[in-house]
Amino acid sequence: MAPAAAKVLLTDLASGIDRVPDNYIRSEADRPNLTDVEASDASSIPLVDLQGLSGPNRDDIIRQIGRACQQDGFFQIKNHGIPEEKVQAIMNIAREFFQLPESERLKNYSDDPTKSTRLSTSFNLKTETVSNWRDFLRLHCYPLEEYMHEWPTNPPSFRKEMGEYCTRVRELVLKLLEAISESLGLEREYISQNLGKHGQHMAMNYYPPCPQPELTYGLPGHTDPNLITILLQDDVPGLQVLRNGKWVAVNPIPNTFIVNIGDQMQVISNDKYKSVLHRAVVNCNTERISIPTFYCPSPEGLIRPAQGLIDHEHPAVYRSFTYEEYYHKFWNRGLRTECCLDMFKIHSA
């Protein structure tokens, strides 16, 4: 049998070990400290009901969304318009994909971050010193017709189901962007019209059971570099959000998505809305799957604080930059707790 070191993917390594390999072990100061985490209850992360967003409740829902973006940077949504069976089909396909034989999965493997469809492990193998307890399949998915032909063909329904899901999620994002624009007092189309040609990526994250979850992370604390993230997670807890200096476990609610504000939204809102630190922890009993959709500007999209939010009392906090420049810095410095945004601030004398 091949030695453990020959395993490229964590999934194939993890099934045969009873302790965490050294390259996954965090220094003591940087461990999850799982006993010091608050459990979320219904009141801790806002749950916004989108029913009636295009009807009489619109103003009220927009207020709720604005408050959540300002105070939490994270909210959950229900009645989002994506049918339960569609969502379940996506989760099933992800599970099937990660259960495929190693040789079949490895057809999609690459450690080249410029590839628009790739299966890989951890985060950035070229720059990180400690590995993260996850494998992931990353896909570009807008415009669909440019990328779909690169996607896996196994499971057989992968492209069809995933393509439909991506289209539905994009429709949902565009509705949310209108609401967020309005909540900032901007024109409804403002954010959407200031993202260049738009971009949409998604990841299927697979976190295998971990023999010593207190020593490592699925993903350490980070903010999302994109504009807005729509997260679908299975029923296994693992996501934690930093609130008032404490990590809060966001336990899954069936038929909801989690929405979080990314760094670009913080810039456009001129710091009114916050991109918040979050992380993924693992457990020793159960695999966990999460499927985030990252909506972002296209690489040449020019990002800057909205003119309508700048005045004498609120000068621009950030210089303008392209999304490509931002993402390049984010990717090369790895998942560090300090947010990349500081590098783009206008420092007043």
XYZ file of C-alpha atoms in Angstrom, residues 7-9 11-12 97-109 119 152 154:
21
model
C -1.802 10.918 -0.277
C -2.543 14.187 -2.041
C -5.991 14.748 -0.531
C -9.971 12.679 2.578
C -7.747 9.741 1.667
C -18.400 13.653 -5.321
C -16.279 13.360 -2.186
C -17.193 9.674 -1.870
C -15.916 8.866 -5.371
C -12.809 6.665 -5.577
C -9.565 8.576 -5.073
C -8.480 8.078 -8.696
C -11.762 9.545 -9.971
C -11.592 12.615 -7.720
C -7.937 13.238 -8.579
C -8.854 13.843 -12.238
C -9.939 17.300 -11.017
C -6.890 17.950 -8.829
C -9.948 20.122 -6.571
C -16.590 17.301 -13.278
C -19.001 12.501 -12.263
